[in-house]
Amino acid sequence: LTNEQLHSAIATLPDKQAKRIYAYYFLGMSKTAIAKAEGVTEKAIRNSIKRGLTCMEQYLKNNL
């Protein structure tokens, strides 16, 4: 994948999911740290990232 394709896929996500994925994969924050920063449970972060990745995968399959 190119950076452009990856950023296009991230841009299709809801803002909160996109920020969580960016924080985890690009900024290297732990899921625990993201959860603390947002005041939510780590499970909420895990589920959000998982759903976001699934949506990104679908987007990329349909647009490549």
Short mmCIF file of C-alpha atoms in Angstrom, two decimals:
data_model
loop_
_atom_site.label_atom_id
_atom_site.label_comp_id
_atom_site.label_asym_id
_atom_site.label_seq_id
_atom_site.Cartn_x
_atom_site.Cartn_y
_atom_site.Cartn_z
CA LEU A 1 0.00 0.00 0.00
CA THR A 2 1.07 3.55 -0.58
CA ASN A 3 0.80 6.20 2.10
CA GLU A 4 -1.87 7.90 0.00
CA GLN A 5 -4.02 4.74 -0.11
CA LEU A 6 -3.59 4.23 3.63
CA HIS A 7 -4.55 7.81 4.43
CA SER A 8 -7.55 7.58 2.10
CA ALA A 9 -8.75 4.49 3.96
CA ILE A 10 -8.28 6.17 7.35
CA ALA A 11 -10.17 9.23 6.10
CA THR A 12 -13.28 7.10 5.50
CA LEU A 13 -13.52 6.26 9.21
CA PRO A 14 -15.44 8.18 11.85
CA ASP A 15 -13.19 10.80 13.44
CA LYS A 16 -12.86 8.99 16.78
CA GLN A 17 -11.85 5.67 15.17
CA ALA A 18 -9.38 7.40 12.86
CA LYS A 19 -7.73 9.20 15.79
CA ARG A 20 -7.47 5.99 17.79
CA ILE A 21 -5.89 4.07 14.92
CA TYR A 22 -3.51 6.95 14.24
CA ALA A 23 -2.51 7.17 17.91
CA TYR A 24 -1.93 3.42 18.17
CA TYR A 25 -0.16 2.68 14.89
CA PHE A 26 1.52 5.98 13.99
CA LEU A 27 2.22 7.59 17.37
CA GLY A 28 2.97 4.29 19.11
CA MET A 29 0.61 4.90 22.03
CA SER A 30 -0.61 1.88 23.94
CA LYS A 31 -4.31 1.06 24.00
CA THR A 32 -4.22 1.67 27.75
CA ALA A 33 -2.75 5.15 27.26
CA ILE A 34 -5.36 6.02 24.62
CA ALA A 35 -8.13 4.79 26.94
CA LYS A 36 -6.81 6.90 29.83
CA ALA A 37 -6.51 9.98 27.61
CA GLU A 38 -10.11 9.57 26.43
CA GLY A 39 -11.56 8.46 29.75
CA VAL A 40 -12.90 5.18 28.37
CA THR A 41 -12.09 1.51 28.93
CA GLU A 42 -9.27 -0.26 27.14
CA LYS A 43 -11.86 -2.68 25.78
CA ALA A 44 -13.64 0.22 24.07
CA ILE A 45 -10.38 1.21 22.42
CA ARG A 46 -9.62 -2.37 21.33
CA ASN A 47 -13.09 -2.79 19.83
CA SER A 48 -12.97 0.59 18.11
CA ILE A 49 -9.58 -0.11 16.52
CA LYS A 50 -10.69 -3.58 15.44
CA ARG A 51 -13.85 -2.19 13.80
CA GLY A 52 -11.85 0.57 12.16
CA LEU A 53 -9.35 -1.87 10.69
CA THR A 54 -12.19 -4.02 9.35
CA CYS A 55 -13.74 -0.96 7.68
CA MET A 56 -10.38 0.05 6.23
CA GLU A 57 -9.86 -3.46 4.87
CA GLN A 58 -13.26 -3.37 3.14
CA TYR A 59 -12.55 0.08 1.71
CA LEU A 60 -9.19 -1.02 0.34
CA LYS A 61 -10.61 -4.23 -1.16
CA ASN A 62 -13.30 -2.23 -2.96
CA ASN A 63 -11.06 0.59 -4.13
CA LEU A 64 -7.80 -1.00 -5.22
#
